[in-house]
Amino acid sequence: MLIKTFGSAVQGVHAYTITVEVSVSAGTKYFLVGLPDNAVKESEQRIESALKQYGYKIPRQKVVINMAPADIRKEGSSYDLTIAMGILAASGQISDDKVSQYMIMGELSLDGSLRPIKGVLPIAIQARKEGFKGFILPAQNAQEAAIVNNLDVIGVNNILEAIEFLDGAREIEPIVINTRDLFNSTADQYAADFSDVQGQENIKRALEIAAAGGHNLIMIGPPGAGKTMLAKRLPSILPPLSMHEALETTKIHSVAGKLGEAASLLTTRPYRSPHHTISDVALVGGGGVPQPGEISLSHNGVLFLDELPEFKRTVLEVMRQPLEERRVTISRAKTSIDFPANFMLVASMNPCPCGYYNDPSKECVCGPGVVQRYLNKVSGPLLDRIDLHVEVTPVTFDEMTATRKAEKSALVRERVMQARDVQTERFKDMPQIHSNAMMPSQMVKEVCQINEAGRTLLKTAMERLGLSARAYDRILKVSRTIADLAGSDDIKIEHLAEAIQYRSLDREGWAG
C-alpha cells in the first residue's frame, strides 16, 4: 500500500513542501531515499523506539520511503513524525483518511514525546498557501504557527496524541490566536526607556535624528560615558513595527531557532549586540546549511557593535555590501539564498587604546601615532556608510544626581514618527526607499537643496574643519532629517550647522 504524507524543507526564509511517499510490500528491508542527511537516516531508530512505547511497530516487511523532490537535500530531525505517520498509515495500523490533509512535522524522543523544531512560521505560511487543512506539530511550536490564520494548528505533546487524532479516536482543538489583538497588546513594550538616562542631551538628540532618518551612527567616547546604555534605548524611540514587518522579523528568528518555546509574534524591534570575537559567517550568515547571521536577526531593528576597532577587519568589511543593499545573498554550488538585512547600524568605540584621548578630566597615556593607528582599524569605506559621528563625554556629578526626570521615549517617538510620515510622503513613488538615509546620490541633489548662505557655510566648514568629500552627501542627508524633525520644508542654515557637528571622524587631524 502506498501512502503520502507531507513535511517541509526551509531554505532561507521560505519553505518548500516535501512529499514523503511510504510503500509497504513483501520483503524484509527498510529503505530511505530522496537525499536525506544523517539526521534523517537515523529517524528509523527514534521512530521504532517511540512506536514501541504505545504498542505500535515498524512492520517487518519491505518499507520504502521516498522524500520528494529528490534533488533537495533533507536535513534535520523534524521529519520523524512525518515518516512515522506514513509508516503507520501504509501498514494499516491507523486510518489513512486524514493523513494527507495535514502538514506533519516534529522530532521524536525515544519515549515518544515531541521536541520543538525550527522554521515553523514559514512552514505554516506555505501550508496555508498550498491549501492544507491544518498543521500537526509539537505543542511548544503551536503558538508560533497559530500566527497564520485559516489553518488548523494541532499541537501535540507525544506521538500517541498525533496517532489518535489522525485515527479519529481523539479530538484536539486547534490553537487559535487573534494576531491583531496580540500585536496591539504587546507592541512597543520595551524594558529600557530614555527617561532612565540622566544628562547626555546632545547624544539623545543625535539618536533622535538617527531614528527619524534611519541613519547609521557611531559614538566615540571614554569608558563609562554611557554609550552602551544609550544604544540599548534606541529601539524604544523607533517607529512601531507594522504587522508586515513583525511577520517578516518573526520569520527570520523562526528559521534561526531563536524564538524559544511557546513564543509567538515578535512585536518589538530587535536589538542585537554581538561580541567582537564574532566570525564573519556568524555576522552576515552562511554555513553548510545557510542560516541567517546577526545582520539578518537585526532586520527592522538595531545592530549594535560595541568597541568597533576590536572587531576583526574582515568581519567589518563583509558588512559593507549589506549596508548598501539592505539584504545579504549566500551563494552555494546548487543554490543562492537571500536573507533580508535592513537594519540600523549603531557602533561605539573608545577614541584610543587607553580610552581617554580628548577626555576633559583624564590624561591620555597613548604614545605618538598610536591614536591614529587605533582609528585606522575602522576602514574609510565603512565609515563612509555611517552618517552621524558623535563624541560622548562623561556625565558630571551634578547631572547624575539631578532629580529632574528626563524625557520619556514615547515623547521622542512621537516626533520621530512625524518626521517618518513626511519621508513616507516624499518617497511614496519609490517603494525601495523608506527614509532619508536610503537616498542615492542623484536624489540628494533634488531633495536636499540649500540656499546660497547654506552653500557658503558648508564650503567654509569643509575647508576649516578639513572635512572629506564623502562627508558632503552625509551632511545634506542628515540636515534634511533635522529639517523634517523641525517641520520645515526647506533646509535652513541652522539645520546645516547642526548636521556639520556630527562628522567628528571626518576632520583631518582629529586624532592629532
C-alpha positions as a Python dict, from the first residue, in 0.01 Angstrom:
ca = {
    (1, 'M'): (0, 0, 0),
    (2, 'L'): (130, 348, -94),
    (3, 'I'): (62, 647, 135),
    (4, 'K'): (172, 1009, 101),
    (5, 'T'): (238, 1237, 398),
    (6, 'F'): (369, 1592, 382),
    (7, 'G'): (652, 1775, 556),
    (8, 'S'): (853, 2083, 464),
    (9, 'A'): (1210, 2199, 400),
    (10, 'V'): (1317, 2555, 478),
    (11, 'Q'): (1564, 2736, 253),
    (12, 'G'): (1643, 3092, 353),
    (13, 'V'): (1319, 3233, 492),
    (14, 'H'): (1095, 3032, 256),
    (15, 'A'): (954, 2680, 294),
    (16, 'Y'): (910, 2410, 28),
    (17, 'T'): (671, 2119, 66),
    (18, 'I'): (830, 1773, 84),
    (19, 'T'): (617, 1473, -10),
    (20, 'V'): (703, 1161, 193),
    (21, 'E'): (589, 854, -3),
    (22, 'V'): (573, 531, 201),
    (23, 'S'): (530, 190, 39),
    (24, 'V'): (494, -131, 243),
    (25, 'S'): (524, -455, 44),
    (26, 'A'): (653, -813, 67),
    (27, 'G'): (1013, -833, 180),
    (28, 'T'): (1225, -755, 485),
    (29, 'K'): (1432, -439, 430),
    (30, 'Y'): (1391, -69, 524),
    (31, 'F'): (1491, 186, 257),
    (32, 'L'): (1500, 566, 298),
    (33, 'V'): (1575, 755, -26),
    (34, 'G'): (1546, 1109, -160),
    (35, 'L'): (1873, 1275, -48),
    (36, 'P'): (1830, 1253, 332),
    (37, 'D'): (2117, 1362, 560),
    (38, 'N'): (2240, 1155, 856),
    (39, 'A'): (1987, 1305, 1098),
    (40, 'V'): (1700, 1194, 870),
    (41, 'K'): (1854, 846, 819),
    (42, 'E'): (1875, 798, 1196),
    (43, 'S'): (1500, 859, 1228),
    (44, 'E'): (1435, 482, 1195),
    (45, 'Q'): (1576, 416, 1544),
    (46, 'R'): (1383, 703, 1702),
    (47, 'I'): (1056, 608, 1532),
    (48, 'E'): (1089, 239, 1625),
    (49, 'S'): (1152, 317, 1992),
    (50, 'A'): (873, 580, 2009),
    (51, 'L'): (614, 348, 1850),
    (52, 'K'): (704, 59, 2085),
    (53, 'Q'): (612, 278, 2386),
    (54, 'Y'): (248, 275, 2272),
    (55, 'G'): (212, -73, 2124),
    (56, 'Y'): (274, 14, 1757),
    (57, 'K'): (563, -106, 1538),
    (58, 'I'): (750, -68, 1211),
    (59, 'P'): (627, -368, 1006),
    (60, 'R'): (877, -647, 940),
    (61, 'Q'): (821, -612, 565),
    (62, 'K'): (985, -417, 285),
    (63, 'V'): (937, -48, 373),
    (64, 'V'): (1043, 207, 107),
    (65, 'I'): (1029, 575, 196),
    (66, 'N'): (1093, 834, -75),
    (67, 'M'): (1126, 1203, 10),
    (68, 'A'): (1037, 1405, -299),
    (69, 'P'): (1156, 1615, -473),
    (70, 'A'): (1467, 1400, -456),
    (71, 'D'): (1711, 1674, -563),
    (72, 'I'): (1654, 1891, -249),
    (73, 'R'): (1868, 1781, 46),
    (74, 'K'): (1652, 1689, 350),
    (75, 'E'): (1820, 1798, 672),
    (76, 'G'): (1747, 1770, 1043),
    (77, 'S'): (1530, 1553, 1263),
    (78, 'S'): (1197, 1730, 1210),
    (79, 'Y'): (1074, 1467, 959),
    (80, 'D'): (1044, 1196, 1230),
    (81, 'L'): (669, 1245, 1281),
    (82, 'T'): (602, 1278, 906),
    (83, 'I'): (772, 944, 833),
    (84, 'A'): (617, 769, 1137),
    (85, 'M'): (260, 865, 1036),
    (86, 'G'): (328, 747, 679),
    (87, 'I'): (454, 407, 802),
    (88, 'L'): (152, 357, 1033),
    (89, 'A'): (-99, 450, 759),
    (90, 'A'): (77, 242, 488),
    (91, 'S'): (85, -66, 716),
    (92, 'G'): (-283, -27, 811),
    (93, 'Q'): (-219, 46, 1181),
    (94, 'I'): (-412, 375, 1155),
    (95, 'S'): (-673, 514, 916),
    (96, 'D'): (-536, 692, 610),
    (97, 'D'): (-837, 928, 567),
    (98, 'K'): (-684, 1240, 726),
    (99, 'V'): (-310, 1183, 682),
    (100, 'S'): (-274, 1369, 350),
    (101, 'Q'): (-487, 1667, 466),
    (102, 'Y'): (-228, 1789, 716),
    (103, 'M'): (129, 1914, 709),
    (104, 'I'): (304, 1697, 974),
    (105, 'M'): (638, 1786, 1137),
    (106, 'G'): (815, 1702, 1464),
    (107, 'E'): (1127, 1547, 1618),
    (108, 'L'): (1068, 1233, 1824),
    (109, 'S'): (1231, 1136, 2152),
    (110, 'L'): (1282, 766, 2230),
    (111, 'D'): (989, 778, 2477),
    (112, 'G'): (752, 912, 2209),
    (113, 'S'): (741, 1274, 2325),
    (114, 'L'): (799, 1553, 2073),
    (115, 'R'): (1074, 1813, 2069),
    (116, 'P'): (1033, 2164, 1920),
    (117, 'I'): (1156, 2232, 1566),
    (118, 'K'): (1291, 2535, 1373),
    (119, 'G'): (1129, 2737, 1095),
    (120, 'V'): (766, 2675, 1193),
    (121, 'L'): (629, 3011, 1074),
    (122, 'P'): (743, 2988, 708),
    (123, 'I'): (622, 2624, 703),
    (124, 'A'): (277, 2728, 831),
    (125, 'I'): (257, 3009, 572),
    (126, 'Q'): (342, 2762, 294),
    (127, 'A'): (92, 2504, 427),
    (128, 'R'): (-190, 2759, 411),
    (129, 'K'): (-79, 2873, 63),
    (130, 'E'): (-94, 2513, -67),
    (131, 'G'): (-442, 2450, 77),
    (132, 'F'): (-365, 2206, 362),
    (133, 'K'): (-643, 2176, 618),
    (134, 'G'): (-401, 2202, 910),
    (135, 'F'): (-55, 2158, 1058),
    (136, 'I'): (29, 1889, 1317),
    (137, 'L'): (340, 1983, 1514),
    (138, 'P'): (496, 1983, 1865),
    (139, 'A'): (285, 2173, 2122),
    (140, 'Q'): (584, 2401, 2206),
    (141, 'N'): (571, 2543, 1850),
    (142, 'A'): (192, 2575, 1826),
    (143, 'Q'): (171, 2942, 1933),
    (144, 'E'): (417, 3037, 1663),
    (145, 'A'): (229, 2852, 1386),
    (146, 'A'): (-106, 2991, 1506),
    (147, 'I'): (2, 3339, 1389),
    (148, 'V'): (-112, 3212, 1046),
    (149, 'N'): (-492, 3226, 1021),
    (150, 'N'): (-722, 2994, 821),
    (151, 'L'): (-506, 2694, 917),
    (152, 'D'): (-593, 2436, 1187),
    (153, 'V'): (-286, 2428, 1411),
    (154, 'I'): (-285, 2100, 1607),
    (155, 'G'): (-26, 2100, 1886),
    (156, 'V'): (61, 1751, 2020),
    (157, 'N'): (285, 1656, 2314),
    (158, 'N'): (364, 1300, 2201),
    (159, 'I'): (323, 1063, 1908),
    (160, 'L'): (18, 894, 2067),
    (161, 'E'): (-183, 1218, 2053),
    (162, 'A'): (-97, 1254, 1682),
    (163, 'I'): (-189, 888, 1613),
    (164, 'E'): (-526, 912, 1792),
    (165, 'F'): (-609, 1245, 1627),
    (166, 'L'): (-543, 1110, 1275),
    (167, 'D'): (-721, 783, 1359),
    (168, 'G'): (-1032, 972, 1477),
    (169, 'A'): (-1003, 845, 1837),
    (170, 'R'): (-919, 1187, 1987),
    (171, 'E'): (-1045, 1540, 1932),
    (172, 'I'): (-783, 1816, 1959),
    (173, 'E'): (-900, 2175, 1939),
    (174, 'P'): (-690, 2386, 1701),
    (175, 'I'): (-484, 2663, 1864),
    (176, 'V'): (-636, 3000, 1775),
    (177, 'I'): (-463, 3336, 1820),
    (178, 'N'): (-611, 3671, 1727),
    (179, 'T'): (-292, 3804, 1569),
    (180, 'R'): (-416, 4163, 1551),
    (181, 'D'): (-509, 4169, 1923),
    (182, 'L'): (-179, 4004, 2020),
    (183, 'F'): (11, 4255, 1809),
    (184, 'N'): (-170, 4556, 1955),
    (185, 'S'): (-147, 4436, 2317),
    (186, 'T'): (228, 4369, 2320),
    (187, 'A'): (365, 4622, 2069),
    (188, 'D'): (627, 4868, 2193),
    (189, 'Q'): (681, 4716, 2536),
    (190, 'Y'): (1048, 4799, 2594),
    (191, 'A'): (1219, 4747, 2929),
    (192, 'A'): (1465, 5034, 2876),
    (193, 'D'): (1348, 5396, 2842),
    (194, 'F'): (1520, 5725, 2757),
    (195, 'S'): (1394, 5872, 3085),
    (196, 'D'): (1642, 5642, 3268),
    (197, 'V'): (1936, 5841, 3124),
    (198, 'Q'): (2047, 6150, 3316),
    (199, 'G'): (2219, 6421, 3112),
    (200, 'Q'): (2367, 6337, 2768),
    (201, 'E'): (2110, 6559, 2594),
    (202, 'N'): (2332, 6608, 2287),
    (203, 'I'): (2366, 6228, 2241),
    (204, 'K'): (1991, 6178, 2283),
    (205, 'R'): (1937, 6442, 2016),
    (206, 'A'): (2175, 6257, 1780),
    (207, 'L'): (1990, 5928, 1843),
    (208, 'E'): (1658, 6102, 1773),
    (209, 'I'): (1793, 6228, 1439),
    (210, 'A'): (1931, 5880, 1357),
    (211, 'A'): (1592, 5720, 1436),
    (212, 'A'): (1400, 5982, 1236),
    (213, 'G'): (1606, 5936, 919),
    (214, 'G'): (1719, 5574, 955),
    (215, 'H'): (2081, 5691, 976),
    (216, 'N'): (2371, 5476, 1094),
    (217, 'L'): (2557, 5623, 1392),
    (218, 'I'): (2889, 5587, 1574),
    (219, 'M'): (2961, 5711, 1927),
    (220, 'I'): (3319, 5793, 2029),
    (221, 'G'): (3396, 5842, 2396),
    (222, 'P'): (3583, 5718, 2705),
    (223, 'P'): (3480, 5407, 2902),
    (224, 'G'): (3177, 5453, 3126),
    (225, 'A'): (3039, 5755, 2937),
    (226, 'G'): (2709, 5573, 2869),
    (227, 'K'): (2749, 5466, 2503),
    (228, 'T'): (2607, 5115, 2551),
    (229, 'M'): (2325, 5235, 2777),
    (230, 'L'): (2213, 5490, 2517),
    (231, 'A'): (2232, 5239, 2229),
    (232, 'K'): (2010, 4991, 2420),
    (233, 'R'): (1738, 5255, 2437),
    (234, 'L'): (1738, 5335, 2065),
    (235, 'P'): (1470, 5073, 1969),
    (236, 'S'): (1229, 5239, 2213),
    (237, 'I'): (1220, 5560, 2003),
    (238, 'L'): (1198, 5392, 1661),
    (239, 'P'): (851, 5385, 1496),
    (240, 'P'): (644, 5079, 1600),
    (241, 'L'): (672, 4771, 1381),
    (242, 'S'): (397, 4734, 1120),
    (243, 'M'): (223, 4395, 1101),
    (244, 'H'): (413, 4314, 781),
    (245, 'E'): (749, 4400, 945),
    (246, 'A'): (658, 4196, 1255),
    (247, 'L'): (582, 3884, 1044),
    (248, 'E'): (899, 3930, 837),
    (249, 'T'): (1115, 3966, 1151),
    (250, 'T'): (945, 3669, 1322),
    (251, 'K'): (1010, 3451, 1014),
    (252, 'I'): (1386, 3516, 1031),
    (253, 'H'): (1402, 3440, 1405),
    (254, 'S'): (1191, 3126, 1349),
    (255, 'V'): (1430, 2994, 1082),
    (256, 'A'): (1727, 3061, 1313),
    (257, 'G'): (1552, 2885, 1605),
    (258, 'K'): (1577, 3200, 1821),
    (259, 'L'): (1211, 3236, 1919),
    (260, 'G'): (1219, 2998, 2216),
    (261, 'E'): (943, 2767, 2336),
    (262, 'A'): (579, 2884, 2333),
    (263, 'A'): (690, 3206, 2157),
    (264, 'S'): (466, 3385, 1913),
    (265, 'L'): (479, 3707, 1710),
    (266, 'L'): (773, 3946, 1767),
    (267, 'T'): (617, 4286, 1831),
    (268, 'T'): (922, 4492, 1933),
    (269, 'R'): (1213, 4592, 1716),
    (270, 'P'): (1509, 4352, 1753),
    (271, 'Y'): (1829, 4471, 1920),
    (272, 'R'): (2136, 4259, 1859),
    (273, 'S'): (2474, 4318, 2020),
    (274, 'P'): (2730, 4052, 1910),
    (275, 'H'): (3066, 4022, 2086),
    (276, 'H'): (3373, 4147, 1899),
    (277, 'T'): (3511, 3790, 1865),
    (278, 'I'): (3228, 3705, 1620),
    (279, 'S'): (3322, 3541, 1287),
    (280, 'D'): (3221, 3685, 950),
    (281, 'V'): (2981, 3389, 886),
    (282, 'A'): (2808, 3444, 1221),
    (283, 'L'): (2768, 3813, 1141),
    (284, 'V'): (2636, 3802, 784),
    (285, 'G'): (2501, 3444, 772),
    (286, 'G'): (2605, 3127, 590),
    (287, 'G'): (2740, 2790, 698),
    (288, 'G'): (2695, 2442, 550),
    (289, 'V'): (2318, 2479, 591),
    (290, 'P'): (2283, 2857, 528),
    (291, 'Q'): (2146, 3027, 839),
    (292, 'P'): (2072, 3396, 898),
    (293, 'G'): (2350, 3592, 1071),
    (294, 'E'): (2334, 3878, 1319),
    (295, 'I'): (2267, 4138, 1048),
    (296, 'S'): (1953, 3947, 942),
    (297, 'L'): (1843, 3883, 1301),
    (298, 'S'): (1853, 4262, 1349),
    (299, 'H'): (1635, 4318, 1036),
    (300, 'N'): (1389, 4604, 1106),
    (301, 'G'): (1583, 4680, 1425),
    (302, 'V'): (1924, 4781, 1559),
    (303, 'L'): (2264, 4612, 1527),
    (304, 'F'): (2498, 4745, 1796),
    (305, 'L'): (2871, 4686, 1757),
    (306, 'D'): (3044, 4777, 2083),
    (307, 'E'): (3419, 4851, 2069),
    (308, 'L'): (3418, 4867, 1688),
    (309, 'P'): (3800, 4868, 1634),
    (310, 'E'): (3826, 4539, 1827),
    (311, 'F'): (3625, 4353, 1559),
    (312, 'K'): (3836, 4169, 1301),
    (313, 'R'): (3888, 4375, 986),
    (314, 'T'): (3744, 4101, 762),
    (315, 'V'): (3427, 4087, 974),
    (316, 'L'): (3363, 4458, 935),
    (317, 'E'): (3439, 4459, 563),
    (318, 'V'): (3177, 4190, 482),
    (319, 'M'): (2913, 4430, 617),
    (320, 'R'): (2977, 4693, 351),
    (321, 'Q'): (2759, 4543, 77),
    (322, 'P'): (2461, 4453, 305),
    (323, 'L'): (2466, 4810, 443),
    (324, 'E'): (2410, 4938, 89),
    (325, 'E'): (2175, 4671, -48),
    (326, 'R'): (1974, 4602, 272),
    (327, 'R'): (1998, 4227, 211),
    (328, 'V'): (2265, 3957, 202),
    (329, 'T'): (2298, 3681, -59),
    (330, 'I'): (2452, 3347, 45),
    (331, 'S'): (2565, 3154, -265),
    (332, 'R'): (2633, 2782, -275),
    (333, 'A'): (2706, 2543, -565),
    (334, 'K'): (2342, 2443, -612),
    (335, 'T'): (2151, 2731, -460),
    (336, 'S'): (2154, 3101, -377),
    (337, 'I'): (1964, 3226, -72),
    (338, 'D'): (1864, 3583, 12),
    (339, 'F'): (1825, 3697, 373),
    (340, 'P'): (1681, 4045, 439),
    (341, 'A'): (1913, 4278, 634),
    (342, 'N'): (1751, 4621, 664),
    (343, 'F'): (1898, 4731, 998),
    (344, 'M'): (2029, 5045, 1166),
    (345, 'L'): (2398, 5016, 1249),
    (346, 'V'): (2496, 5175, 1580),
    (347, 'A'): (2862, 5144, 1679),
    (348, 'S'): (3069, 5265, 1971),
    (349, 'M'): (3441, 5299, 2024),
    (350, 'N'): (3699, 5446, 2256),
    (351, 'P'): (3897, 5731, 2097),
    (352, 'C'): (4226, 5549, 2166),
    (353, 'P'): (4355, 5224, 2326),
    (354, 'C'): (4362, 5373, 2678),
    (355, 'G'): (4022, 5537, 2621),
    (356, 'Y'): (4097, 5891, 2737),
    (357, 'Y'): (4208, 6085, 2428),
    (358, 'N'): (4023, 6421, 2424),
    (359, 'D'): (3884, 6347, 2774),
    (360, 'P'): (3839, 6671, 2972),
    (361, 'S'): (3929, 6516, 3308),
    (362, 'K'): (4182, 6235, 3247),
    (363, 'E'): (4520, 6225, 3076),
    (364, 'C'): (4571, 6007, 2766),
    (365, 'V'): (4880, 5786, 2802),
    (366, 'C'): (4896, 5666, 2440),
    (367, 'G'): (5220, 5739, 2252),
    (368, 'P'): (5256, 5939, 1928),
    (369, 'G'): (5083, 5777, 1629),
    (370, 'V'): (4907, 5517, 1848),
    (371, 'V'): (4572, 5702, 1838),
    (372, 'Q'): (4578, 5730, 1459),
    (373, 'R'): (4668, 5361, 1418),
    (374, 'Y'): (4378, 5269, 1651),
    (375, 'L'): (4130, 5477, 1449),
    (376, 'N'): (4265, 5333, 1122),
    (377, 'K'): (4141, 4988, 1230),
    (378, 'V'): (3799, 5108, 1107),
    (379, 'S'): (3821, 5148, 730),
    (380, 'G'): (3719, 5459, 538),
    (381, 'P'): (3461, 5275, 322),
    (382, 'L'): (3282, 5152, 637),
    (383, 'L'): (3286, 5498, 797),
    (384, 'D'): (3151, 5626, 465),
    (385, 'R'): (2831, 5434, 539),
    (386, 'I'): (2790, 5588, 886),
    (387, 'D'): (2610, 5924, 872),
    (388, 'L'): (2647, 6052, 1229),
    (389, 'H'): (2970, 6063, 1431),
    (390, 'V'): (2904, 6173, 1789),
    (391, 'E'): (3154, 6246, 2065),
    (392, 'V'): (3031, 6127, 2406),
    (393, 'T'): (3165, 6291, 2720),
    (394, 'P'): (3117, 6151, 3073),
    (395, 'V'): (2818, 6273, 3276),
    (396, 'T'): (2906, 6521, 3552),
    (397, 'F'): (2821, 6451, 3916),
    (398, 'D'): (2556, 6726, 3917),
    (399, 'E'): (2381, 6576, 3612),
    (400, 'M'): (2399, 6224, 3762),
    (401, 'T'): (2234, 6330, 4088),
    (402, 'A'): (1975, 6567, 3935),
    (403, 'T'): (1618, 6496, 4042),
    (404, 'R'): (1462, 6633, 3722),
    (405, 'K'): (1314, 6345, 3521),
    (406, 'A'): (1440, 6314, 3164),
    (407, 'E'): (1208, 6299, 2861),
    (408, 'K'): (1033, 5964, 2807),
    (409, 'S'): (1091, 5752, 2496),
    (410, 'A'): (723, 5780, 2399),
    (411, 'L'): (751, 6159, 2354),
    (412, 'V'): (1065, 6130, 2142),
    (413, 'R'): (899, 5854, 1934),
    (414, 'E'): (609, 6088, 1852),
    (415, 'R'): (850, 6337, 1692),
    (416, 'V'): (1035, 6056, 1511),
    (417, 'M'): (707, 5921, 1367),
    (418, 'Q'): (603, 6267, 1243),
    (419, 'A'): (937, 6300, 1061),
    (420, 'R'): (897, 5947, 916),
    (421, 'D'): (545, 6039, 791),
    (422, 'V'): (699, 6331, 596),
    (423, 'Q'): (952, 6088, 440),
    (424, 'T'): (682, 5831, 357),
    (425, 'E'): (501, 6101, 160),
    (426, 'R'): (827, 6216, -5),
    (427, 'F'): (922, 5866, -124),
    (428, 'K'): (571, 5731, -195),
    (429, 'D'): (656, 5665, -563),
    (430, 'M'): (980, 5481, -475),
    (431, 'P'): (900, 5151, -295),
    (432, 'Q'): (1270, 5074, -234),
    (433, 'I'): (1329, 5396, -35),
    (434, 'H'): (1169, 5444, 308),
    (435, 'S'): (1390, 5701, 479),
    (436, 'N'): (1635, 5984, 409),
    (437, 'A'): (1934, 5757, 479),
    (438, 'M'): (1840, 5538, 179),
    (439, 'M'): (1856, 5819, -77),
    (440, 'P'): (2105, 5763, -363),
    (441, 'S'): (2344, 6049, -451),
    (442, 'Q'): (2147, 6175, -752),
    (443, 'M'): (1833, 6210, -539),
    (444, 'V'): (2022, 6402, -268),
    (445, 'K'): (2076, 6686, -520),
    (446, 'E'): (1698, 6710, -583),
    (447, 'V'): (1567, 6660, -229),
    (448, 'C'): (1836, 6837, -25),
    (449, 'Q'): (1865, 7172, -197),
    (450, 'I'): (2024, 7453, 7),
    (451, 'N'): (2033, 7831, -41),
    (452, 'E'): (2339, 8049, -105),
    (453, 'A'): (2403, 8110, 267),
    (454, 'G'): (2390, 7736, 329),
    (455, 'R'): (2639, 7669, 48),
    (456, 'T'): (2877, 7927, 191),
    (457, 'L'): (2852, 7771, 538),
    (458, 'L'): (2911, 7421, 403),
    (459, 'K'): (3209, 7535, 194),
    (460, 'T'): (3365, 7714, 493),
    (461, 'A'): (3306, 7414, 721),
    (462, 'M'): (3464, 7171, 476),
    (463, 'E'): (3770, 7392, 436),
    (464, 'R'): (3818, 7491, 801),
    (465, 'L'): (3743, 7154, 960),
    (466, 'G'): (3918, 6961, 684),
    (467, 'L'): (3606, 6758, 609),
    (468, 'S'): (3646, 6494, 339),
    (469, 'A'): (3443, 6491, 19),
    (470, 'R'): (3245, 6188, 135),
    (471, 'A'): (3105, 6398, 422),
    (472, 'Y'): (2918, 6625, 179),
    (473, 'D'): (2629, 6390, 93),
    (474, 'R'): (2604, 6270, 454),
    (475, 'I'): (2573, 6625, 588),
    (476, 'L'): (2295, 6703, 337),
    (477, 'K'): (2101, 6386, 423),
    (478, 'V'): (2126, 6448, 797),
    (479, 'S'): (2028, 6816, 757),
    (480, 'R'): (1721, 6702, 559),
    (481, 'T'): (1621, 6479, 853),
    (482, 'I'): (1679, 6766, 1102),
    (483, 'A'): (1454, 6987, 885),
    (484, 'D'): (1188, 6710, 881),
    (485, 'L'): (1200, 6692, 1263),
    (486, 'A'): (1157, 7069, 1276),
    (487, 'G'): (861, 7053, 1035),
    (488, 'S'): (1046, 7267, 779),
    (489, 'D'): (1007, 7227, 402),
    (490, 'D'): (1347, 7385, 337),
    (491, 'I'): (1689, 7306, 479),
    (492, 'K'): (1780, 7615, 681),
    (493, 'I'): (2124, 7731, 786),
    (494, 'E'): (2074, 7610, 1146),
    (495, 'H'): (1986, 7260, 1021),
    (496, 'L'): (2308, 7250, 820),
    (497, 'A'): (2512, 7380, 1113),
    (498, 'E'): (2381, 7103, 1338),
    (499, 'A'): (2448, 6834, 1075),
    (500, 'I'): (2810, 6956, 1035),
    (501, 'Q'): (2868, 6889, 1406),
    (502, 'Y'): (2804, 6518, 1351),
    (503, 'R'): (3114, 6450, 1137),
    (504, 'S'): (3386, 6420, 1407),
    (505, 'L'): (3586, 6141, 1243),
    (506, 'D'): (3599, 6321, 907),
    (507, 'R'): (3801, 6608, 1047),
    (508, 'E'): (4160, 6590, 931),
    (509, 'G'): (4390, 6561, 1226),
    (510, 'W'): (4107, 6467, 1467),
    (511, 'A'): (4347, 6216, 1619),
    (512, 'G'): (4638, 6454, 1637),
}
